């Protein structure tokens, strides 16, 4: 009888390959082999090995330890033990199978024994478990230490990223009451293109043609949306229209943008050290970027006083800049931007702040995650200037929801509003010609 058969009910013995990572006996054996491996291996020699050779070396060592243990394991369990210990030493332990699954967009670890993932916009619980919260803390520490950040009781919150660009947030006790919490926002190794978004019906061909034309014509745009709505994905797709001849400077809290152009300078903020010193904010990076001769400045997300410096940059020759913001509607996005400008501490008059916003931002693109998990661009609006003390806007494209099917799928259609935008003339002067039929309100796209 194998190790798994000794500790697992018969009803649970039908998993592919005989795997059951959560059996107490399996976990105990894995942890014991892992400790013995670290005690007996020449860690200095292992550090000098290539990744593939190191995996082979770990496999040989684990198989040798299993023979010494005289463990009752079948071949499937033996392979699983080797794989899990390789993941512990070289990767992120129990998270590795989830990171290898391209259908997963979010990994949400709610303490050691509760792991959720998002697939196609829907949350589902997994069978993945950590040994205990101490094990989860080790994985978190491995993630953040790779980029020179730390997480401990004095600094219990941290933003980080994985080598593939995936965004990571971790929060630990005493702030997280029940135990460490880890959130991973996945990003595709190959970023989605505008063609991919068309395939997912996130927008229509007329909308894509207009957005691509706006990027080529160096029009300043703001992408607005809620958490998980796809703002960064849309920003990456739109940025593909920037010519290779331009110098792009990207500014982010945690680097995740995937620019495809050859001349890209990537900047990332830095948190304060253990003494509370050395912090570098987005505002400082925006100011510094102006001295780096950028053709375009792309800010991953504007969220504070850097908004003022960003607007001033857009108004002083750095056209075609792009950024994202958290907001539920285009109008809310401009209001939030105005509030962020006030955070700069200059006590500027309200009318002046709104003039700064209206003269810098030309187009606001609203993207939303609907109740069925699909992401769609729900509005494209043009900022047309000021009417008295109010920033005036006009909607060019919209998505109208008409209902929900019995299966929970959202029904609706895209259409143009029929308004001919003012930016048409600017696009014309920049050599970008758009067909007037793109703005035909009689055409609806489901």
CSV table of C-alpha atoms in Angstrom, one decimal:
chain,number,residue,atom,x,y,z
A,1,UNK,CA,0.0,0.0,0.0
A,2,UNK,CA,1.4,3.4,-0.9
A,3,UNK,CA,1.8,6.4,1.4
A,4,UNK,CA,-1.3,8.0,0.0
A,5,UNK,CA,-3.5,4.9,0.4
A,6,UNK,CA,-2.6,4.7,4.1
A,7,UNK,CA,-4.0,8.2,4.8
A,8,UNK,CA,-6.6,8.9,2.2
A,9,UNK,CA,-10.2,7.8,2.0
A,10,UNK,CA,-11.0,5.6,-1.0
A,11,UNK,CA,-13.4,8.2,-2.3
A,12,UNK,CA,-10.5,10.6,-2.6
A,13,UNK,CA,-8.1,8.3,-4.4
A,14,UNK,CA,-9.2,9.1,-8.0
A,15,UNK,CA,-7.1,12.1,-8.7
A,16,UNK,CA,-4.9,12.1,-11.8
A,17,UNK,CA,-1.5,10.5,-11.2
A,18,UNK,CA,-2.4,9.6,-7.6
A,19,UNK,CA,-1.6,13.1,-6.3
A,20,UNK,CA,-2.8,14.4,-3.0
A,21,UNK,CA,-0.6,17.2,-1.8
A,22,UNK,CA,-2.7,17.8,1.3
A,23,UNK,CA,-2.4,14.4,3.0
A,24,UNK,CA,-0.8,14.9,6.4
A,25,UNK,CA,1.6,12.0,5.8
A,26,UNK,CA,2.6,13.4,2.4
A,27,UNK,CA,3.2,16.9,3.8
A,28,UNK,CA,5.2,15.5,6.7
A,29,UNK,CA,7.4,13.4,4.4
A,30,UNK,CA,7.9,16.3,1.9
A,31,UNK,CA,8.9,18.8,4.7
A,32,UNK,CA,11.3,16.2,6.2
A,33,UNK,CA,12.9,15.6,2.9
A,34,UNK,CA,13.2,19.3,2.2
A,35,UNK,CA,14.9,19.9,5.5
A,36,UNK,CA,17.3,17.0,4.9
A,37,UNK,CA,18.1,18.3,1.5
A,38,UNK,CA,19.0,21.7,2.8
A,39,UNK,CA,21.1,20.2,5.6
A,40,UNK,CA,23.0,17.8,3.3
A,41,UNK,CA,23.3,19.7,0.0
A,42,UNK,CA,26.3,21.9,-0.9
A,43,UNK,CA,24.4,25.2,-1.1
A,44,UNK,CA,27.4,27.1,-2.4
A,45,UNK,CA,27.9,24.7,-5.2
A,46,UNK,CA,24.2,24.7,-6.1
A,47,UNK,CA,24.2,28.5,-6.5
A,48,UNK,CA,26.7,28.2,-9.3
A,49,UNK,CA,24.6,25.7,-11.3
A,50,UNK,CA,22.3,26.5,-14.1
A,51,UNK,CA,18.6,26.1,-13.5
A,52,UNK,CA,18.2,22.9,-15.5
A,53,UNK,CA,21.2,21.2,-13.9
A,54,UNK,CA,20.1,22.3,-10.5
A,55,UNK,CA,16.7,20.7,-11.0
A,56,UNK,CA,18.4,17.4,-12.0
A,57,UNK,CA,20.7,17.6,-9.0
A,58,UNK,CA,17.7,18.1,-6.6
A,59,UNK,CA,15.9,15.2,-8.3
A,60,UNK,CA,18.9,12.9,-7.7
A,61,UNK,CA,19.2,14.0,-4.1
A,62,UNK,CA,15.5,13.6,-3.3
A,63,UNK,CA,15.5,10.1,-4.8
A,64,UNK,CA,18.5,9.2,-2.7
A,65,UNK,CA,16.8,10.5,0.5
A,66,UNK,CA,13.7,8.5,-0.3
A,67,UNK,CA,15.7,5.3,-0.5
A,68,UNK,CA,17.3,6.0,2.9
A,69,UNK,CA,13.8,6.7,4.3
A,70,UNK,CA,12.4,3.5,2.9
A,71,UNK,CA,9.2,5.4,2.4
A,72,UNK,CA,6.2,3.6,1.0
A,73,UNK,CA,5.5,5.7,-2.0
A,74,UNK,CA,4.3,4.8,-5.5
A,75,UNK,CA,5.9,6.1,-8.7
A,76,UNK,CA,3.3,8.9,-9.0
A,77,UNK,CA,4.0,10.1,-5.5
A,78,UNK,CA,7.7,9.9,-6.0
A,79,UNK,CA,7.5,12.2,-9.1
A,80,UNK,CA,5.2,14.5,-7.1
A,81,UNK,CA,7.6,14.7,-4.2
A,82,UNK,CA,10.5,15.5,-6.5
A,83,UNK,CA,8.4,18.2,-8.3
A,84,UNK,CA,7.2,19.8,-5.1
A,85,UNK,CA,10.6,20.0,-3.5
A,86,UNK,CA,12.1,21.4,-6.7
A,87,UNK,CA,9.4,24.1,-6.5
A,88,UNK,CA,10.2,24.8,-2.9
A,89,UNK,CA,13.9,25.2,-3.6
A,90,UNK,CA,13.8,27.0,-6.9
A,91,UNK,CA,10.3,28.5,-7.1
A,92,UNK,CA,7.4,29.5,-5.0
A,93,UNK,CA,6.4,26.2,-3.6
A,94,UNK,CA,2.6,25.3,-3.8
A,95,UNK,CA,2.0,28.4,-6.1
A,96,UNK,CA,4.1,27.0,-9.0
A,97,UNK,CA,1.3,24.9,-10.5
A,98,UNK,CA,-1.0,27.9,-10.4
A,99,UNK,CA,1.6,30.2,-12.0
A,100,UNK,CA,2.1,27.7,-14.8
A,101,UNK,CA,-1.7,27.7,-15.6
A,102,UNK,CA,-2.3,30.4,-18.3
A,103,UNK,CA,-6.0,30.5,-17.7
A,104,UNK,CA,-5.5,31.9,-14.2
A,105,UNK,CA,-5.5,35.7,-14.0
A,106,UNK,CA,-5.5,36.2,-10.2
A,107,UNK,CA,-4.1,34.1,-7.3
A,108,UNK,CA,-5.5,35.1,-3.9
A,109,UNK,CA,-4.0,33.4,-0.8
A,110,UNK,CA,-6.1,34.0,2.3
A,111,UNK,CA,-3.8,32.4,4.9
A,112,UNK,CA,-2.1,29.0,4.5
A,113,UNK,CA,-5.2,26.8,4.0
A,114,UNK,CA,-7.3,29.0,1.7
A,115,UNK,CA,-6.2,29.7,-1.9
A,116,UNK,CA,-8.6,31.1,-4.5
A,117,UNK,CA,-8.0,31.8,-8.2
A,118,UNK,CA,-9.8,33.8,-10.9
A,119,UNK,CA,-10.5,32.1,-14.2
A,120,UNK,CA,-12.3,33.9,-16.9
A,121,UNK,CA,-13.6,36.5,-14.5
A,122,UNK,CA,-14.9,34.1,-11.9
A,123,UNK,CA,-13.4,33.2,-8.5
A,124,UNK,CA,-13.0,29.6,-7.5
A,125,UNK,CA,-11.4,27.9,-4.5
A,126,UNK,CA,-8.5,25.5,-5.1
A,127,UNK,CA,-7.1,22.5,-3.3
A,128,UNK,CA,-3.7,24.2,-3.0
A,129,UNK,CA,-2.5,24.5,0.7
A,130,UNK,CA,0.6,25.7,2.4
A,131,UNK,CA,2.0,23.7,5.3
A,132,UNK,CA,1.3,26.5,7.8
A,133,UNK,CA,1.4,30.3,7.9
A,134,UNK,CA,5.2,30.2,8.6
A,135,UNK,CA,5.6,28.4,5.2
A,136,UNK,CA,3.5,31.0,3.5
A,137,UNK,CA,5.6,33.8,5.1
A,138,UNK,CA,8.8,32.2,3.7
A,139,UNK,CA,7.3,32.2,0.2
A,140,UNK,CA,6.3,35.9,0.6
A,141,UNK,CA,9.8,36.8,1.8
A,142,UNK,CA,11.3,35.0,-1.2
A,143,UNK,CA,9.1,37.1,-3.5
A,144,UNK,CA,9.8,40.5,-2.0
A,145,UNK,CA,13.5,39.9,-1.3
A,146,UNK,CA,14.2,39.3,-5.0
A,147,UNK,CA,13.5,43.0,-5.7
A,148,UNK,CA,15.2,44.4,-2.6
A,149,UNK,CA,12.0,44.9,-0.5
A,150,UNK,CA,11.1,43.5,2.8
A,151,UNK,CA,8.1,42.5,4.9
A,152,UNK,CA,8.1,42.1,8.7
A,153,UNK,CA,6.2,43.4,11.7
A,154,UNK,CA,7.7,46.9,11.3
A,155,UNK,CA,6.7,47.0,7.6
A,156,UNK,CA,3.8,44.6,7.3
A,157,UNK,CA,2.6,45.7,3.8
A,158,UNK,CA,4.5,45.4,0.6
A,159,UNK,CA,4.1,45.7,-3.2
A,160,UNK,CA,6.3,43.6,-5.3
A,161,UNK,CA,6.4,41.8,-8.7
A,162,UNK,CA,7.4,38.4,-10.1
A,163,UNK,CA,10.0,38.0,-12.8
A,164,UNK,CA,7.2,37.8,-15.4
A,165,UNK,CA,5.8,41.2,-14.4
A,166,UNK,CA,2.9,39.9,-12.3
A,167,UNK,CA,1.9,42.3,-9.6
A,168,UNK,CA,2.2,41.1,-6.0
A,169,UNK,CA,0.7,42.5,-2.8
A,170,UNK,CA,1.3,41.0,0.7
A,171,UNK,CA,0.1,42.0,4.1
A,172,UNK,CA,1.0,40.1,7.3
A,173,UNK,CA,0.1,40.2,11.0
A,174,UNK,CA,-0.5,42.3,13.0
A,175,UNK,CA,-2.4,44.1,10.2
A,176,UNK,CA,-3.8,40.8,8.8
A,177,UNK,CA,-5.6,39.3,11.7
A,178,UNK,CA,-6.0,35.7,10.6
A,179,UNK,CA,-2.5,35.3,9.0
A,180,UNK,CA,-0.5,36.3,6.0
A,181,UNK,CA,-2.5,37.4,2.9
A,182,UNK,CA,-0.9,37.3,-0.6
A,183,UNK,CA,-2.5,38.6,-3.8
A,184,UNK,CA,-1.0,38.0,-7.2
A,185,UNK,CA,-2.3,39.8,-10.3
A,186,UNK,CA,-1.1,37.7,-13.3
A,187,UNK,CA,0.2,39.2,-16.6
A,188,UNK,CA,0.7,37.3,-19.7
A,189,UNK,CA,4.3,36.8,-20.9
A,190,UNK,CA,3.1,38.0,-24.3
A,191,UNK,CA,0.9,41.0,-23.7
A,192,UNK,CA,-2.6,41.1,-25.2
A,193,UNK,CA,-2.8,43.1,-28.4
A,194,UNK,CA,-5.7,45.2,-29.7
A,195,UNK,CA,-6.6,42.2,-32.0
A,196,UNK,CA,-6.9,40.0,-28.9
A,197,UNK,CA,-9.2,42.5,-27.2
A,198,UNK,CA,-11.4,42.5,-30.4
A,199,UNK,CA,-11.5,38.7,-30.2
A,200,UNK,CA,-12.7,38.9,-26.6
A,201,UNK,CA,-15.3,41.5,-27.6
A,202,UNK,CA,-13.9,44.1,-25.2
A,203,UNK,CA,-14.4,46.7,-27.9
A,204,UNK,CA,-15.4,47.0,-31.6
A,205,UNK,CA,-13.3,47.6,-34.7
A,206,UNK,CA,-14.4,51.3,-35.0
A,207,UNK,CA,-13.4,51.9,-31.4
A,208,UNK,CA,-10.1,50.2,-31.9
A,209,UNK,CA,-9.4,52.2,-35.0
A,210,UNK,CA,-10.1,55.5,-33.2
A,211,UNK,CA,-8.0,54.5,-30.2
A,212,UNK,CA,-5.0,53.5,-32.4
A,213,UNK,CA,-5.4,56.7,-34.4
A,214,UNK,CA,-5.4,58.8,-31.1
A,215,UNK,CA,-2.2,57.1,-30.0
A,216,UNK,CA,-0.4,57.7,-33.4
A,217,UNK,CA,-1.6,61.4,-33.3
A,218,UNK,CA,0.0,61.8,-29.8
A,219,UNK,CA,-3.3,62.7,-28.0
A,220,UNK,CA,-3.1,62.6,-24.2
A,221,UNK,CA,-5.4,59.9,-22.8
A,222,UNK,CA,-6.6,58.8,-19.5
A,223,UNK,CA,-7.8,55.1,-19.0
A,224,UNK,CA,-10.3,54.9,-16.2
A,225,UNK,CA,-11.8,51.8,-14.5
A,226,UNK,CA,-12.2,49.8,-11.3
A,227,UNK,CA,-9.9,47.2,-9.7
A,228,UNK,CA,-9.4,44.3,-12.0
A,229,UNK,CA,-11.2,46.0,-14.9
A,230,UNK,CA,-8.3,45.6,-17.3
A,231,UNK,CA,-6.8,49.1,-17.3
A,232,UNK,CA,-3.2,48.0,-17.5
A,233,UNK,CA,-4.0,45.4,-20.2
A,234,UNK,CA,-5.7,48.1,-22.3
A,235,UNK,CA,-2.8,50.5,-21.7
A,236,UNK,CA,-0.4,47.9,-23.0
A,237,UNK,CA,-2.5,47.2,-26.1
A,238,UNK,CA,-2.9,50.9,-26.9
A,239,UNK,CA,0.8,51.6,-26.4
A,240,UNK,CA,1.7,49.2,-29.2
A,241,UNK,CA,0.7,52.0,-31.6
A,242,UNK,CA,3.6,54.2,-30.4
A,243,UNK,CA,6.2,54.4,-33.2
A,244,UNK,CA,9.5,52.7,-32.5
A,245,UNK,CA,11.4,55.9,-33.2
A,246,UNK,CA,10.1,57.6,-30.0
A,247,UNK,CA,11.7,57.5,-26.6
A,248,UNK,CA,9.2,56.3,-23.9
A,249,UNK,CA,9.7,56.7,-20.1
A,250,UNK,CA,7.4,54.5,-18.0
A,251,UNK,CA,6.8,55.3,-14.3
A,252,UNK,CA,5.2,52.8,-11.9
A,253,UNK,CA,4.8,51.8,-8.3
A,254,UNK,CA,5.5,48.2,-9.2
A,255,UNK,CA,6.8,47.6,-12.8
A,256,UNK,CA,4.2,45.7,-14.8
A,257,UNK,CA,3.9,47.6,-18.2
A,258,UNK,CA,5.1,45.5,-21.2
A,259,UNK,CA,6.1,48.0,-23.8
A,260,UNK,CA,7.2,46.4,-27.1
A,261,UNK,CA,9.2,49.4,-28.5
A,262,UNK,CA,13.0,49.2,-28.4
A,263,UNK,CA,13.6,52.6,-26.8
A,264,UNK,CA,11.9,52.3,-23.4
A,265,UNK,CA,13.2,53.6,-20.0
A,266,UNK,CA,11.5,51.9,-17.1
A,267,UNK,CA,11.4,53.7,-13.7
A,268,UNK,CA,10.0,52.3,-10.4
A,269,UNK,CA,9.3,53.9,-7.1
A,270,UNK,CA,11.2,52.9,-4.0
A,271,UNK,CA,9.7,52.5,-0.5
A,272,UNK,CA,11.5,53.9,2.6
A,273,UNK,CA,14.1,51.7,4.3
A,274,UNK,CA,14.0,50.4,7.8
A,275,UNK,CA,15.0,53.8,9.1
A,276,UNK,CA,12.2,55.5,7.2
A,277,UNK,CA,14.6,57.1,4.7
A,278,UNK,CA,15.3,56.7,1.0
A,279,UNK,CA,11.8,56.8,-0.3
A,280,UNK,CA,11.4,57.8,-4.0
A,281,UNK,CA,7.8,58.7,-4.9
A,282,UNK,CA,6.1,58.7,-8.3
A,283,UNK,CA,6.1,62.5,-8.1
A,284,UNK,CA,9.9,62.6,-7.9
A,285,UNK,CA,10.2,60.2,-10.8
A,286,UNK,CA,7.8,62.3,-12.9
A,287,UNK,CA,9.8,65.4,-12.3
A,288,UNK,CA,13.1,63.5,-13.0
A,289,UNK,CA,11.6,62.1,-16.2
A,290,UNK,CA,11.2,65.6,-17.7
A,291,UNK,CA,15.0,65.8,-17.7
A,292,UNK,CA,15.4,62.6,-19.6
A,293,UNK,CA,14.3,63.9,-23.0
A,294,UNK,CA,11.1,61.7,-23.3
A,295,UNK,CA,8.9,61.8,-26.3
A,296,UNK,CA,6.1,60.2,-24.2
A,297,UNK,CA,5.6,59.6,-20.5
A,298,UNK,CA,3.5,56.6,-19.5
A,299,UNK,CA,2.4,56.4,-15.9
A,300,UNK,CA,1.2,53.0,-14.8
A,301,UNK,CA,-1.4,54.6,-12.4
A,302,UNK,CA,-1.8,58.1,-11.2
A,303,UNK,CA,-2.8,58.1,-7.5
A,304,UNK,CA,-1.4,61.2,-5.8
A,305,UNK,CA,0.4,64.5,-6.0
A,306,UNK,CA,2.2,63.4,-9.1
A,307,UNK,CA,-1.0,64.3,-11.0
A,308,UNK,CA,0.0,68.0,-11.0
A,309,UNK,CA,3.4,67.3,-12.5
A,310,UNK,CA,1.9,64.9,-15.0
A,311,UNK,CA,-0.6,67.5,-16.2
A,312,UNK,CA,2.1,70.1,-16.5
A,313,UNK,CA,4.2,67.7,-18.5
A,314,UNK,CA,1.3,67.0,-20.9
A,315,UNK,CA,0.8,70.8,-21.3
A,316,UNK,CA,4.5,71.5,-22.0
A,317,UNK,CA,5.3,69.4,-25.0
A,318,UNK,CA,5.1,65.8,-23.8
A,319,UNK,CA,2.1,64.9,-25.9
A,320,UNK,CA,0.7,61.5,-26.4
A,321,UNK,CA,1.2,60.6,-22.7
A,322,UNK,CA,-0.9,57.8,-21.2
A,323,UNK,CA,-2.0,56.9,-17.7
A,324,UNK,CA,-4.6,55.0,-15.8
A,325,UNK,CA,-6.8,56.0,-12.8
A,326,UNK,CA,-9.3,54.3,-10.5
A,327,UNK,CA,-12.8,55.7,-11.2
A,328,UNK,CA,-16.3,54.4,-12.0
A,329,UNK,CA,-17.1,56.9,-14.8
A,330,UNK,CA,-15.2,59.3,-17.1
A,331,UNK,CA,-16.6,62.3,-15.1
A,332,UNK,CA,-15.5,60.7,-11.8
A,333,UNK,CA,-12.0,60.2,-13.3
A,334,UNK,CA,-11.6,63.9,-13.9
A,335,UNK,CA,-13.0,64.7,-10.5
A,336,UNK,CA,-10.5,62.3,-8.9
A,337,UNK,CA,-7.7,63.9,-11.0
A,338,UNK,CA,-8.7,67.3,-9.7
A,339,UNK,CA,-8.6,66.0,-6.1
A,340,UNK,CA,-5.1,64.6,-6.7
A,341,UNK,CA,-3.8,67.9,-8.0
A,342,UNK,CA,-5.0,69.5,-4.8
A,343,UNK,CA,-2.8,67.0,-2.9
A,344,UNK,CA,0.2,68.7,-4.2
A,345,UNK,CA,-0.3,71.3,-1.5
A,346,UNK,CA,-0.2,74.4,-3.6
A,347,UNK,CA,-3.7,75.6,-2.7
A,348,UNK,CA,-4.7,76.3,-6.3
A,349,UNK,CA,-8.1,77.8,-7.2
A,350,UNK,CA,-10.6,75.2,-8.3
A,351,UNK,CA,-11.1,76.8,-11.7
A,352,UNK,CA,-7.3,76.8,-12.3
A,353,UNK,CA,-7.1,73.0,-11.5
A,354,UNK,CA,-10.0,72.2,-13.9
A,355,UNK,CA,-8.3,74.3,-16.6
A,356,UNK,CA,-5.2,72.3,-16.1
A,357,UNK,CA,-7.1,69.0,-16.4
A,358,UNK,CA,-9.2,70.1,-19.5
A,359,UNK,CA,-6.2,71.4,-21.4
A,360,UNK,CA,-4.0,68.4,-20.7
A,361,UNK,CA,-6.4,65.4,-21.0
A,362,UNK,CA,-8.2,65.1,-24.4
A,363,UNK,CA,-9.8,61.6,-24.2
A,364,UNK,CA,-11.0,59.5,-21.3
A,365,UNK,CA,-11.5,55.7,-21.9
A,366,UNK,CA,-13.7,53.9,-19.4
A,367,UNK,CA,-13.3,50.1,-19.1
A,368,UNK,CA,-15.4,48.0,-16.7
A,369,UNK,CA,-15.5,44.4,-15.6
A,370,UNK,CA,-19.1,43.3,-15.9
A,371,UNK,CA,-21.0,41.0,-13.6
A,372,UNK,CA,-20.2,37.9,-15.8
A,373,UNK,CA,-16.5,38.6,-15.6
A,374,UNK,CA,-16.1,40.1,-19.1
A,375,UNK,CA,-14.1,43.3,-19.5
A,376,UNK,CA,-15.5,45.8,-21.9
A,377,UNK,CA,-14.8,49.4,-22.9
A,378,UNK,CA,-18.1,51.0,-21.8
A,379,UNK,CA,-17.4,54.6,-22.9
A,380,UNK,CA,-15.0,56.8,-24.8
A,381,UNK,CA,-15.4,60.5,-24.1
A,382,UNK,CA,-13.7,63.6,-25.4
A,383,UNK,CA,-12.8,66.5,-23.1
A,384,UNK,CA,-13.8,69.6,-25.1
A,385,UNK,CA,-12.8,72.4,-22.8
A,386,UNK,CA,-14.4,74.5,-20.1
A,387,UNK,CA,-18.0,75.9,-19.9
A,388,UNK,CA,-17.9,78.4,-17.0
A,389,UNK,CA,-16.3,76.5,-14.1
A,390,UNK,CA,-17.3,73.0,-15.5
A,391,UNK,CA,-15.1,70.7,-17.6
A,392,UNK,CA,-17.2,69.8,-20.6
A,393,UNK,CA,-17.2,66.3,-22.2
A,394,UNK,CA,-19.0,64.5,-25.0
A,395,UNK,CA,-19.4,60.8,-25.4
A,396,UNK,CA,-18.1,59.3,-28.7
A,397,UNK,CA,-18.8,55.6,-28.2
A,398,UNK,CA,-20.8,53.7,-25.5
A,399,UNK,CA,-21.7,50.2,-24.4
A,400,UNK,CA,-25.3,49.8,-23.4
A,401,UNK,CA,-26.3,46.8,-21.3
A,402,UNK,CA,-29.7,45.4,-22.1
A,403,UNK,CA,-30.0,42.5,-19.7
A,404,UNK,CA,-28.6,39.3,-18.3
A,405,UNK,CA,-29.3,35.7,-19.5
A,406,UNK,CA,-30.3,32.9,-17.2
A,407,UNK,CA,-26.7,31.7,-17.2
A,408,UNK,CA,-25.6,35.2,-15.9
A,409,UNK,CA,-24.1,36.4,-19.1
A,410,UNK,CA,-24.4,40.1,-19.7
A,411,UNK,CA,-26.2,41.2,-22.9
A,412,UNK,CA,-25.7,44.5,-24.6
A,413,UNK,CA,-24.3,46.3,-27.6
A,414,UNK,CA,-21.7,48.9,-28.6
A,415,UNK,CA,-22.6,51.9,-30.7
A,416,UNK,CA,-21.3,55.3,-31.7
A,417,UNK,CA,-23.3,58.2,-30.3
A,418,UNK,CA,-23.2,60.1,-33.7
A,419,UNK,CA,-21.2,63.0,-32.3
A,420,UNK,CA,-18.3,64.0,-34.6
A,421,UNK,CA,-15.3,64.5,-32.2
A,422,UNK,CA,-13.2,67.7,-32.3
A,423,UNK,CA,-10.0,65.6,-32.3
A,424,UNK,CA,-10.8,64.6,-35.9
A,425,UNK,CA,-9.1,67.8,-37.1
A,426,UNK,CA,-6.0,67.1,-34.9
A,427,UNK,CA,-5.7,63.6,-36.3
A,428,UNK,CA,-6.0,65.0,-39.8
A,429,UNK,CA,-3.1,67.4,-39.3
A,430,UNK,CA,-1.0,64.5,-37.9
A,431,UNK,CA,-1.7,62.4,-41.0
A,432,UNK,CA,-4.2,60.1,-39.4
A,433,UNK,CA,-7.4,59.8,-41.4
A,434,UNK,CA,-10.5,58.2,-39.9
A,435,UNK,CA,-13.5,57.1,-42.0
A,436,UNK,CA,-16.6,59.1,-41.1
A,437,UNK,CA,-18.6,55.9,-41.0
A,438,UNK,CA,-16.8,54.9,-37.8
A,439,UNK,CA,-19.1,57.4,-36.0
A,440,UNK,CA,-22.4,56.2,-37.6
A,441,UNK,CA,-24.9,55.8,-34.7
A,442,UNK,CA,-27.1,53.5,-36.7
A,443,UNK,CA,-24.6,50.6,-36.5
A,444,UNK,CA,-24.8,48.5,-33.3
A,445,UNK,CA,-22.3,45.8,-32.4
A,446,UNK,CA,-23.3,43.0,-30.0
